[in-house]
Short mmCIF file of C-alpha atoms in Angstrom, two decimals:
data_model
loop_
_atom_site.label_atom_id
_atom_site.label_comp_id
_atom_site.label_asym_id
_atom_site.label_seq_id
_atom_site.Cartn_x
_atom_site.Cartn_y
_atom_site.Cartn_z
CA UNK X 225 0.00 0.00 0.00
CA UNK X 226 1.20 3.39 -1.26
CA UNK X 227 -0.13 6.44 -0.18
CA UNK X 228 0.44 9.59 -2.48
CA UNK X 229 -0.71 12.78 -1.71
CA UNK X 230 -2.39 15.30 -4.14
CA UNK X 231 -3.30 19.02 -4.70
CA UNK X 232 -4.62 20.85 -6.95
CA UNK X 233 -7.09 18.78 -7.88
CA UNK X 234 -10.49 19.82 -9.65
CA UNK X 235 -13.86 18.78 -8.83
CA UNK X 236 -14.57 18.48 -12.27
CA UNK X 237 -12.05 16.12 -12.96
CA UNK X 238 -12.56 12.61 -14.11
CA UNK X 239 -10.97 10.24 -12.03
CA UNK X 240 -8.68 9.35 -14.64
CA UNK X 241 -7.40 12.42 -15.02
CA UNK X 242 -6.70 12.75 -11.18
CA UNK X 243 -4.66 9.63 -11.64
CA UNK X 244 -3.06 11.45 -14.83
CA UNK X 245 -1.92 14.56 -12.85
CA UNK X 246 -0.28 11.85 -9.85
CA UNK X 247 1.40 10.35 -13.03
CA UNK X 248 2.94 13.79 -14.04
CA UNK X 249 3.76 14.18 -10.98
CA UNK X 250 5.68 10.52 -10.24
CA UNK X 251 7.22 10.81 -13.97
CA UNK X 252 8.38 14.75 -13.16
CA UNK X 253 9.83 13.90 -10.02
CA UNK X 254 11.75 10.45 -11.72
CA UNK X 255 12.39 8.80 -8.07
CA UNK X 256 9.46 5.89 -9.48
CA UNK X 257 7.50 4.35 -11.68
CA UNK X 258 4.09 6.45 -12.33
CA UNK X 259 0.90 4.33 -11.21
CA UNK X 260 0.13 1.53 -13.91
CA UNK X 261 -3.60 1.59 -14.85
CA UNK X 262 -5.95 0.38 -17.44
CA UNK X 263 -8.05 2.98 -19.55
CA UNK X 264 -9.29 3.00 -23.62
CA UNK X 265 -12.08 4.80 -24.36
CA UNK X 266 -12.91 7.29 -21.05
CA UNK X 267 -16.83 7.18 -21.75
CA UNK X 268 -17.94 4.36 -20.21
CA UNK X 269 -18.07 2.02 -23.12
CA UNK X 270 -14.81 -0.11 -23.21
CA UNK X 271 -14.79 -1.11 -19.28
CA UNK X 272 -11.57 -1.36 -18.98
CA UNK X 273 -10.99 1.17 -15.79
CA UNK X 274 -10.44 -1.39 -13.71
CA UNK X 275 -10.31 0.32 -10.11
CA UNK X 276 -11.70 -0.74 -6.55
CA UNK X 277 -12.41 2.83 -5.23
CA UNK X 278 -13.14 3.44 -1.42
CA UNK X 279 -14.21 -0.05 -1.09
CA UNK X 280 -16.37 -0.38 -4.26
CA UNK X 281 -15.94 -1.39 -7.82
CA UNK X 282 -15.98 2.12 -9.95
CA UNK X 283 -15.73 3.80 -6.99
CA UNK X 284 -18.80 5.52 -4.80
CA UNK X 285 -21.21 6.73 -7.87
CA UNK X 286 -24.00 4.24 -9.33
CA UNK X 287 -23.91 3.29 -12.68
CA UNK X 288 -20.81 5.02 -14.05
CA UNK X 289 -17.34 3.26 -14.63
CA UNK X 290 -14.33 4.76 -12.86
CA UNK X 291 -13.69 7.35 -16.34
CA UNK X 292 -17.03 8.74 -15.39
CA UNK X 293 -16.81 9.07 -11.69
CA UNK X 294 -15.54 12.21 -11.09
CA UNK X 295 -13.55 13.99 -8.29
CA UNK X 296 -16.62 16.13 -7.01
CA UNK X 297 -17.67 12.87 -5.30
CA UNK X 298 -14.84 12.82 -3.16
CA UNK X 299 -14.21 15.99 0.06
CA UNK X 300 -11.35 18.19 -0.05
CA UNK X 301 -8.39 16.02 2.19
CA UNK X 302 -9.91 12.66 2.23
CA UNK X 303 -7.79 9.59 1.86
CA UNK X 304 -8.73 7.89 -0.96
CA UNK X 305 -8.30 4.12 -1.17
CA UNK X 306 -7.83 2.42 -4.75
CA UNK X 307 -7.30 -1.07 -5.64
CA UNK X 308 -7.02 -3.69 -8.41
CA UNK X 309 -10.09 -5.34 -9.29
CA UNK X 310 -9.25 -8.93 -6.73
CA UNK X 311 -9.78 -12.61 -8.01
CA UNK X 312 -8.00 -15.33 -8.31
CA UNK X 313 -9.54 -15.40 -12.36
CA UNK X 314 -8.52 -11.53 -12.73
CA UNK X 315 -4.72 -11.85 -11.96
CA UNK X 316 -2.77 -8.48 -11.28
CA UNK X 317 -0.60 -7.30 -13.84
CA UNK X 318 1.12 -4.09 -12.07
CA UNK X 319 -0.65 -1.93 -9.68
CA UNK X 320 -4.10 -1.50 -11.22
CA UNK X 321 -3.92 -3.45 -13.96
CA UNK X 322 -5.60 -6.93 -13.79
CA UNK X 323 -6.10 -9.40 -16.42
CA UNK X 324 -9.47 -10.32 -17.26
CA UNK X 325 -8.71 -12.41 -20.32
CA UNK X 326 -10.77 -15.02 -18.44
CA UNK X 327 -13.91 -13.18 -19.77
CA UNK X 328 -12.56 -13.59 -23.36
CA UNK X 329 -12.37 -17.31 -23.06
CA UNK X 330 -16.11 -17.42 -21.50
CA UNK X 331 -17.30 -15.70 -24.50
CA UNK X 332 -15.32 -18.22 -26.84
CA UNK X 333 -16.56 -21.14 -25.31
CA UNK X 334 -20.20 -19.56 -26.71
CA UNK X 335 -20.74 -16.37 -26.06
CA UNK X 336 -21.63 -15.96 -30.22
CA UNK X 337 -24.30 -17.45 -32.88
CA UNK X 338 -22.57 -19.43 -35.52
CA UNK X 339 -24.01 -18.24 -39.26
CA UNK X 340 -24.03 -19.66 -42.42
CA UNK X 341 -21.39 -16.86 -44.51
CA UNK X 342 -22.29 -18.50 -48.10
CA UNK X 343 -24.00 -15.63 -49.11
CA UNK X 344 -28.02 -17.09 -48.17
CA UNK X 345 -27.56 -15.36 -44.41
CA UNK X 346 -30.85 -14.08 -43.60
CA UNK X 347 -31.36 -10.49 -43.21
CA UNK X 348 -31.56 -10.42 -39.11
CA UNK X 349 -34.32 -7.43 -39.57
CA UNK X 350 -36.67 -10.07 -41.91
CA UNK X 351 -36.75 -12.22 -38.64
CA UNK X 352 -39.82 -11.10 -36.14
CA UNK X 353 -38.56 -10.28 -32.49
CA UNK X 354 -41.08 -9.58 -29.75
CA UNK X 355 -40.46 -5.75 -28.60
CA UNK X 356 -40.27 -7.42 -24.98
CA UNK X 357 -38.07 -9.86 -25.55
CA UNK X 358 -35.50 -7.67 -27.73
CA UNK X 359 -35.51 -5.06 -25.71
CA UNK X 360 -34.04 -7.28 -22.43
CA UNK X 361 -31.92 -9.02 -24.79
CA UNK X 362 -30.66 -5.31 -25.28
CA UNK X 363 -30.35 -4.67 -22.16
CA UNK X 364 -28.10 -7.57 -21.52
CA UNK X 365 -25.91 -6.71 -24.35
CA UNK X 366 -25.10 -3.22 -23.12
CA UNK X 367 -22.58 -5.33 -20.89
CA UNK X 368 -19.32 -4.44 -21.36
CA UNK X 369 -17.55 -6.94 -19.61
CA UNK X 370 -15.06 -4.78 -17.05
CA UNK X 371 -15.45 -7.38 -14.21
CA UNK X 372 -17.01 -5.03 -11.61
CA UNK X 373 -20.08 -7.79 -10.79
CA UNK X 374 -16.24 -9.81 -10.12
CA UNK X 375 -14.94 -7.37 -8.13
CA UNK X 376 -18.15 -6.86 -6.18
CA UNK X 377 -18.93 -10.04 -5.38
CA UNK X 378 -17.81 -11.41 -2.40
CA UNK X 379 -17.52 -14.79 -4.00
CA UNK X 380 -15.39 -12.81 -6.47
CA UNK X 381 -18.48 -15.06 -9.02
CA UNK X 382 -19.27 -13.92 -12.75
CA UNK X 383 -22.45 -15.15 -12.84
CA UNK X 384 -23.93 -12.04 -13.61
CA UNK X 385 -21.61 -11.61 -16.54
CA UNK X 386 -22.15 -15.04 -18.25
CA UNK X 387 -25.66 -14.50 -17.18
CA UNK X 388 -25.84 -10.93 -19.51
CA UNK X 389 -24.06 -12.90 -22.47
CA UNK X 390 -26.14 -15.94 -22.04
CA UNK X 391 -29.44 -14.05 -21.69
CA UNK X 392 -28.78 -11.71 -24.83
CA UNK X 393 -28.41 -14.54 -27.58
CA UNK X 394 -30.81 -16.80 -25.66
CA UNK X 395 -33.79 -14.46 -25.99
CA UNK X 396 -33.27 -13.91 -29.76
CA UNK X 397 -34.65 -16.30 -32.53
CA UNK X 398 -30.86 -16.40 -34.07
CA UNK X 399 -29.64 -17.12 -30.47
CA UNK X 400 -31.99 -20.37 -29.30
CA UNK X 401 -30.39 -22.94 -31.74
CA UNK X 402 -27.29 -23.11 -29.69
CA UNK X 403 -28.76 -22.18 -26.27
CA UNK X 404 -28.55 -25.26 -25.04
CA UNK X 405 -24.66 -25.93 -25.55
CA UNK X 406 -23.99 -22.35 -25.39
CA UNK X 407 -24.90 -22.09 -21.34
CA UNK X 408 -23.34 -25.74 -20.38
CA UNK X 409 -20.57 -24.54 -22.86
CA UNK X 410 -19.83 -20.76 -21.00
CA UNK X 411 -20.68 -22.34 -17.33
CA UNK X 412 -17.96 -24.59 -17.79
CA UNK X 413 -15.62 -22.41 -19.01
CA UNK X 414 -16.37 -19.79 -15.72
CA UNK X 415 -16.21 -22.79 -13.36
CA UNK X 416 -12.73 -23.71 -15.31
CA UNK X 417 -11.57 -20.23 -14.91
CA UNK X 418 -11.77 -20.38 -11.06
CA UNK X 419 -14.70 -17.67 -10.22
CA UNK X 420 -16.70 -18.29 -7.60
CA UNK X 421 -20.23 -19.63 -6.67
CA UNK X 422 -22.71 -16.91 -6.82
CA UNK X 423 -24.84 -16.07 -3.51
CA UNK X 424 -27.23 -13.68 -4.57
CA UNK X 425 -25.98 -11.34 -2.58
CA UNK X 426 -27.33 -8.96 -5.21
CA UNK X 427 -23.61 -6.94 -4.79
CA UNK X 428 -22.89 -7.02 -8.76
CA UNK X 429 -26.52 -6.01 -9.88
CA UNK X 430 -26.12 -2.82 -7.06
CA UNK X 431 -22.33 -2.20 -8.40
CA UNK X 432 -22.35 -2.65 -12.37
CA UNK X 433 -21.96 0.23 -14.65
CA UNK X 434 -24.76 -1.09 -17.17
CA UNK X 435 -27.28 -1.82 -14.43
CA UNK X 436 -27.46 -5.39 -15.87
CA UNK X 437 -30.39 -7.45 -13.83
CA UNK X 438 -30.69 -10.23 -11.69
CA UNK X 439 -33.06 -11.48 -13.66
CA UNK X 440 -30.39 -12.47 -16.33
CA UNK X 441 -29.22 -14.45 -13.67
CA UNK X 442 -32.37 -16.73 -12.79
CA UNK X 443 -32.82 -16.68 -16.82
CA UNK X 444 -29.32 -18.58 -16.75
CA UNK X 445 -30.35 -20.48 -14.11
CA UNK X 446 -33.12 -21.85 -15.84
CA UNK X 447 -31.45 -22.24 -19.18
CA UNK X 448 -29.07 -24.02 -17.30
CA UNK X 449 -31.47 -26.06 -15.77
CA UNK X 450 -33.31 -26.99 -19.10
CA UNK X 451 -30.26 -27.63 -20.85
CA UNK X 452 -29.17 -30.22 -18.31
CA UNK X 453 -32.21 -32.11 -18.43
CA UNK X 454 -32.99 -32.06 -21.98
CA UNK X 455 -31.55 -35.55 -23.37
CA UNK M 232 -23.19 -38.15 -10.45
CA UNK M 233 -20.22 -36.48 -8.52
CA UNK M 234 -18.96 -34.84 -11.73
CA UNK M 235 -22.37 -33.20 -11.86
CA UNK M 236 -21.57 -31.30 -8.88
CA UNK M 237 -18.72 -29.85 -10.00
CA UNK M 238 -20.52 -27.10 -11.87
CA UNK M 239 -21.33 -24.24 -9.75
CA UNK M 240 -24.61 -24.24 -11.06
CA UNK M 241 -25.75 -27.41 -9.99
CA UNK M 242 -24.17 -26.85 -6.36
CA UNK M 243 -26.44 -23.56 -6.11
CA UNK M 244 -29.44 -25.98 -7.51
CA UNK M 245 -28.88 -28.02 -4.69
CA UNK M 246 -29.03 -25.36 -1.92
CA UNK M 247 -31.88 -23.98 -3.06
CA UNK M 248 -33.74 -27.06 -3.43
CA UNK M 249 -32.32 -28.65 0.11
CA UNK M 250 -33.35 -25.66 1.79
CA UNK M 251 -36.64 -25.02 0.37
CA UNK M 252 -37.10 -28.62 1.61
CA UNK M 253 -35.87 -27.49 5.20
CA UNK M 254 -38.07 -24.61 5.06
CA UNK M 255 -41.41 -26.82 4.39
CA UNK M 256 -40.14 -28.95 7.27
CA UNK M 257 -40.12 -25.81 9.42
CA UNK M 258 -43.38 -24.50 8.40
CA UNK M 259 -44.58 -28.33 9.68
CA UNK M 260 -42.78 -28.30 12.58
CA UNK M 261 -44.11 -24.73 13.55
CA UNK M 262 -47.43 -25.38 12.94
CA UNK M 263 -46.98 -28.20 15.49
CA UNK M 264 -45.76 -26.80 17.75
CA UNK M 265 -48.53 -23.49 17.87
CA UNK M 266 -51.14 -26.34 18.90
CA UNK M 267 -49.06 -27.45 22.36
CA UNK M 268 -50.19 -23.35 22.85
CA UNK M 269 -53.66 -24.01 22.09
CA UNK M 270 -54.27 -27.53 23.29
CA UNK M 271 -52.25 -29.80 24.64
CA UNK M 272 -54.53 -32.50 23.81
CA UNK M 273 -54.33 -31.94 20.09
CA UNK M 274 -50.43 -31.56 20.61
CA UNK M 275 -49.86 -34.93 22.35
CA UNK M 276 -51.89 -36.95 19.28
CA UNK M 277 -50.03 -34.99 16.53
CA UNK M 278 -46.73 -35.44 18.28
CA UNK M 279 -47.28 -38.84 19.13
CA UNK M 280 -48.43 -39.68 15.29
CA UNK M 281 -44.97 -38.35 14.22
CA UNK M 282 -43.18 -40.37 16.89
CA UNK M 283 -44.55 -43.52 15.73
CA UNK M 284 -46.07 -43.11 12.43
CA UNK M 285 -43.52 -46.23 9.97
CA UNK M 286 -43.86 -43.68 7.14
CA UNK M 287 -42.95 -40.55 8.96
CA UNK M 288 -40.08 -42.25 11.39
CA UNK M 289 -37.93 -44.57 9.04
CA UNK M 290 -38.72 -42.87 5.38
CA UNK M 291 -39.09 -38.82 6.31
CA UNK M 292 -37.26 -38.77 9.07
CA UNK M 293 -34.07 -40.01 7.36
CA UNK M 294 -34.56 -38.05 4.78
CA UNK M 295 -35.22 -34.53 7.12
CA UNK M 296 -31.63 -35.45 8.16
CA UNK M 297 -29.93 -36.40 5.15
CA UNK M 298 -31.39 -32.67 4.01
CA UNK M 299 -29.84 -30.82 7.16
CA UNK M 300 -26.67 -32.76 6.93
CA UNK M 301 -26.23 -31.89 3.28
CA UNK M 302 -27.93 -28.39 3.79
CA UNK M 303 -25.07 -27.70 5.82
CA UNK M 304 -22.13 -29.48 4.51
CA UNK M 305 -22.92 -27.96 0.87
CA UNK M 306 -22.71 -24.63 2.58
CA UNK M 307 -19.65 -25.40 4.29
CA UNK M 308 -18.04 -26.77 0.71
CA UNK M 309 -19.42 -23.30 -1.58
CA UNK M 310 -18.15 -21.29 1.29
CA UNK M 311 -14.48 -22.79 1.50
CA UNK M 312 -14.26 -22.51 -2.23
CA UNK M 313 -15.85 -19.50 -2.20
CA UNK M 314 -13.17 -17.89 -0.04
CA UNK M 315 -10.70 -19.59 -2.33
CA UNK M 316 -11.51 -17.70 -5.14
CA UNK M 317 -10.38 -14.26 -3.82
CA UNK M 318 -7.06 -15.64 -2.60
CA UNK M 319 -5.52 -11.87 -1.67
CA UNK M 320 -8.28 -9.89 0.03
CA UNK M 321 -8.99 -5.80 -0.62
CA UNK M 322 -7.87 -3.81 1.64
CA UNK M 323 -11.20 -2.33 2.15
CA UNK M 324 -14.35 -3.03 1.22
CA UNK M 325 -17.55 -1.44 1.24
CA UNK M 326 -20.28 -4.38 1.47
CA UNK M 327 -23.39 -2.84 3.24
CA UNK M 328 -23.31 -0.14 0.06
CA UNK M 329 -24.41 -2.86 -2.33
CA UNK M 330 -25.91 -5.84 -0.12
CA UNK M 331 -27.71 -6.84 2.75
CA UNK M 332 -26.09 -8.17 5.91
CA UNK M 333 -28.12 -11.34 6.29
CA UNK M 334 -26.64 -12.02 2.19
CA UNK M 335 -23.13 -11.86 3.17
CA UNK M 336 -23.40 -13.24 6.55
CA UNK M 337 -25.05 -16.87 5.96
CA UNK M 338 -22.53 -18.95 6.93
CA UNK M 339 -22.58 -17.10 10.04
CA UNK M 340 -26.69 -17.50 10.49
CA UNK M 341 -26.01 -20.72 9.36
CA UNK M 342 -23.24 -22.22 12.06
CA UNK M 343 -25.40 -20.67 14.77
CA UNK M 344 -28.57 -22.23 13.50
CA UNK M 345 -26.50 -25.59 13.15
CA UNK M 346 -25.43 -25.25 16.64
CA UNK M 347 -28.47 -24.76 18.39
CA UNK M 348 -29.45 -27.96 16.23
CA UNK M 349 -27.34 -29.85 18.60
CA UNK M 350 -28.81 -28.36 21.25
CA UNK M 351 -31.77 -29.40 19.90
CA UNK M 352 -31.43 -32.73 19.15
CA UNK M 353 -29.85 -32.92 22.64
CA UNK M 354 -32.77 -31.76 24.18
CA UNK M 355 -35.36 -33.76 22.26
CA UNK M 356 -34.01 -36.34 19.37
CA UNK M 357 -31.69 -37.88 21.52
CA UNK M 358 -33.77 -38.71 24.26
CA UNK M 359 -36.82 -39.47 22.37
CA UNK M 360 -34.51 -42.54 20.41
CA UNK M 361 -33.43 -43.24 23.73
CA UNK M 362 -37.22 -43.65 25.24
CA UNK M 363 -38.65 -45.44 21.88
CA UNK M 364 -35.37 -47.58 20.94
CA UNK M 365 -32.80 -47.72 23.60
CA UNK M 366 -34.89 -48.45 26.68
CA UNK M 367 -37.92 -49.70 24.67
CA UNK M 368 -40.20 -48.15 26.50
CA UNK M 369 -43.99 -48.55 26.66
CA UNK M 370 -46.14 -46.28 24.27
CA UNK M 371 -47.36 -43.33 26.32
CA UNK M 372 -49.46 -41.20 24.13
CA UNK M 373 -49.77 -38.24 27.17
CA UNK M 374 -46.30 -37.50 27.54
CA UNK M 375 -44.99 -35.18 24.69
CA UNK M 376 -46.78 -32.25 26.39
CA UNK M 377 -45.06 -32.48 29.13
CA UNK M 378 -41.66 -33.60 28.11
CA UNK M 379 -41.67 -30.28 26.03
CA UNK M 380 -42.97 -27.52 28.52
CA UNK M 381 -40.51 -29.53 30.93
CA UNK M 382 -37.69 -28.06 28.69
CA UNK M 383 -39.10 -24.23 28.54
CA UNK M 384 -38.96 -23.85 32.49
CA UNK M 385 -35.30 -22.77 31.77
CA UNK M 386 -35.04 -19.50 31.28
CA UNK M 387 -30.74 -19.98 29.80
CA UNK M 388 -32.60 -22.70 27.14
CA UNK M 389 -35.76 -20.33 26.44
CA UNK M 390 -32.87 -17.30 25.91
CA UNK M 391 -30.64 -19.76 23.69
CA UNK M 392 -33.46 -20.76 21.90
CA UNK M 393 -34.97 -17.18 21.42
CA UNK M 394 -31.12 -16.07 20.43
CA UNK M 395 -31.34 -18.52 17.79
CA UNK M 396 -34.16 -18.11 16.19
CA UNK M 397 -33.21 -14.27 15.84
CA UNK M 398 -30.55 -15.61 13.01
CA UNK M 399 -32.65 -18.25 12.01
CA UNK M 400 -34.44 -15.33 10.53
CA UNK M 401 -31.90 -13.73 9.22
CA UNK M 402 -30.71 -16.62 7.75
CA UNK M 403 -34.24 -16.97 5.94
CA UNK M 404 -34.87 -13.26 5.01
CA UNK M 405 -32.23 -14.02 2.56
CA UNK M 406 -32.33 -17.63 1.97
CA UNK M 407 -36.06 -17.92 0.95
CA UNK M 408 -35.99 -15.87 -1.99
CA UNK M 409 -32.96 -16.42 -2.64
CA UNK M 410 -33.83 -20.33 -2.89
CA UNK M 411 -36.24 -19.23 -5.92
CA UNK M 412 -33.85 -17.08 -7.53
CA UNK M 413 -31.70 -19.75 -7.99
CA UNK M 414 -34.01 -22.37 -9.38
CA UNK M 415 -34.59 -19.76 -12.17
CA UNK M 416 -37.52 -17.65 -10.83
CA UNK M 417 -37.23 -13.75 -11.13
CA UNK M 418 -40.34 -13.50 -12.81
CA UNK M 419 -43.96 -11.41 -11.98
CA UNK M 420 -43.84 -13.74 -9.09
CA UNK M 421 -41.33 -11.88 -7.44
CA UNK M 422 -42.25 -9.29 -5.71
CA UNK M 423 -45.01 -11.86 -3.89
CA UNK M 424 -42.25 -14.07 -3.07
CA UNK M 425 -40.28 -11.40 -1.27
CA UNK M 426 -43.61 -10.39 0.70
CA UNK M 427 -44.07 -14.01 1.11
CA UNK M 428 -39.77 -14.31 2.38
CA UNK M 429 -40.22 -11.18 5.02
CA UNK M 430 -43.68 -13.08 6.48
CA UNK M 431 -41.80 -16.43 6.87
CA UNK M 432 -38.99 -15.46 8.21
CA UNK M 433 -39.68 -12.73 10.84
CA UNK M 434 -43.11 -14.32 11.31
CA UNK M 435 -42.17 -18.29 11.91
CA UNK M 436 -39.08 -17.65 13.97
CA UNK M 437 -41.11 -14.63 16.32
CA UNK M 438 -43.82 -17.40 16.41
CA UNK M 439 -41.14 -20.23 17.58
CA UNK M 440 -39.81 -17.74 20.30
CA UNK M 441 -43.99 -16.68 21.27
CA UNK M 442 -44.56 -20.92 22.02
CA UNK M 443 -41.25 -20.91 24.16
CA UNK M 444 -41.77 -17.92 26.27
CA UNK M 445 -45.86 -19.00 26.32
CA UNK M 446 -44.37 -22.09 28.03
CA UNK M 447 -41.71 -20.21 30.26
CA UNK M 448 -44.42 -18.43 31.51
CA UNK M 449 -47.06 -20.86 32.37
CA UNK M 450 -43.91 -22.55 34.00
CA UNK M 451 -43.30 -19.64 36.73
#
């Protein structure tokens, strides 16, 4: 644990660029290394500000990744505590970096709909959706996998994760040929990865940028369930 | 069969089923136990049933405990691998801002809930095998009234009893709807199961505490 201290810092700042200025500072001085952390896009779409802020994942605001939290949220001379996102399936890189390739092999092991590329693909927009039904399969896809429901979790479980990529192809007419191997498929691979077993604490629902549901959760469940007992 | 329960999902399966079974058996065992309040007539020939009843002694009965046993060492198993998974721990963490107490705490609820079990079954299982099979005792239909209020003149027992039922309700405000959650139901059906999860489990336990101070009381 490293404490720096800071000044000069505006409200209005992102929390990124708070951690931008300490880097100035670290690299100006040249005594260390500046703070390694992950960042891309700085709008909330890429999830890859990866920080455990105060004792939360993205830090004290709801429904905003670390780039969008901003410094107003914090009081003049408080100590602010920031951590890597902690699992055992999120490895630390350096400092704040973890590695959260695990999530890349969960969507590999089915996390997509397989098409036929021949040139007789149906037009997705010829194929009728219920408004219901595509609209929480929209909601699930607005996931974008940064590993806060991880990092939340006291079970350190993705459920809700595989739940949001399960739930958005299972609800769609495309999706439901391969349901059935894509949950047992994408289960396997987040037991393999070493997550945890989910509680329903409710933690990752409360904590994740994209406000994905529960519900996604029992949906997996019950695909799950289905898919096991189907011969 | 084993392999089965390596996936997390079938482990969580299991707890939820296992103790939505334990939490019909309490509902039973409740209702019961309200009649020794009411009459202790109609308490004696219900207890008495279950004591000798073929059916509910070597077929439910067995099973009742092969649920708590694996109720509990399921628990213990998620919660050991559980911890596992986070091998380095934050520094600090914020858990009341995103869930509940009773959710992060039910291993907690749970061991104290397991140990007045054996306090329990110390006080009534184990000498009601002793009576029936170990001294083979004549049937006496008359004497579960008073074997029980016998118990509930102590008022350590009545306290350890009341204690425990405080985080047997804790344990159920999460577990009960949590049970149905996991089986796959977060449906319209919800938001009657979590009225339904609050009534159970601050109602059944206050109820369990009401029948052992009713019979402290008569006892003074």
């Amino acid at each position: 644990m490293k404490t720096y201290k800071m000044s000069n810092v505006s409200p209005d700042m992102s929390f990124l660029e708070m951690m931008d200025v300490l880097n100035s500072k670290i690299i100006s001085e040249g005594k260390e290394d500046p703070v390694a952390f992950d960042h891309d896009c700085r709008e909330g779409i890429c999830g890859m500000c990866s920080m455990f802020i105060n004792g939360q994942a993205h830090g004290p605001d709801r429904l905003v990744t670390t780039c969008q939290l901003h410094m107003r949220k914090f009081k003049d001379g408080d100590t602010i505590v920031v951590e890597p996102f902690r699992a055992n399936a999120f490895p630390v890189i350096k400092d704040l970096v973890v590695d959260r390739s695990a999530f890349d092999r969960i969507q590999q092991a089915g996390g997509f709909i397989s098409i036929n590329t021949s040139g007789n693909t149906q037009d997705a927009n010829s194929i009728p959706i219920e408004k219901d039904d595509a609209d929480k399969s929209f909601d699930a896809a607005t996931c974008i996998g940064c590993g806060a429901c991880v990092a939340s979790c006291k079970n350190a479980s993705a459920m809700l994760f595989v739940s949001a990529k399960v739930s958005q192809y299972a609800l769609l007419p495309q999706g439901k040929v391969e349901s059935k191997q894509r949950v047992l498929n994408m289960v396997k691979q987040m037991d393999d990865e070493g997550f945890g077993n989910c509680t329903n604490t409710g933690a990752c629902e409360v904590e994740c940028p994209k406000g994905i549901s529960l519900k996604n959760v029992a949906r997996m469940n019950s695909e799950y369930l289905s898919s096991t007992l189907k011969p | 069969m084993f392999k089965l329960f390596n996936s997390s999902l079938v482990k969580k399966y299991a707890m939820a089923i296992s103790g939505l079974f334990l939490i019909l058996f309490l509902f039973q065992h409740f209702t019961i136990n309200l009649t020794s309040v009411f009459s202790e007539k109609v308490f004696n020939s219900i207890s008495h049933f279950m004591g000798n009843n073929p059916i509910v002694q070597f077929i439910l009965q067995p099973i009742l405990i092969f649920g708590v046993v694996f109720h509990f060492v399921m628990g213990m198993v998620l919660d050991y691998q559980n911890r596992k998974s986070r091998s380095v721990k934050y520094y600090y963490v914020k858990g009341s801002s995103n869930s509940s107490w009773m959710s992060r705490n039910m291993i907690l609820s749970g061991i104290v809930v397991l140990l007045f079990m054996f306090l329990h079954f110390y006080d009534f299982w184990i000498p009601e095998m002793n009576y029936k099979y170990v001294e083979v005792n004549p049937l006496d239909p008359d004497r579960y009234y008073f074997e029980m209020t016998h118990k509930f003149e102590s008022p350590i027992r009545v306290s350890l009893y009341s204690f425990s039922f405080l985080f047997l309700g804790l344990h159920l405000l999460h577990g009960f709807n949590s049970s149905f959650q996991s089986v796959g139901v977060n449906n319209k059906y919800i938001l009657s199961i979590r009225g339904l999860t609050k009534l159970f489990a601050i109602g059944v336990p206050l109820g369990f505490v009401f029948i052992a101070l009713f019979h402290f009381t008569n006892s003074i």
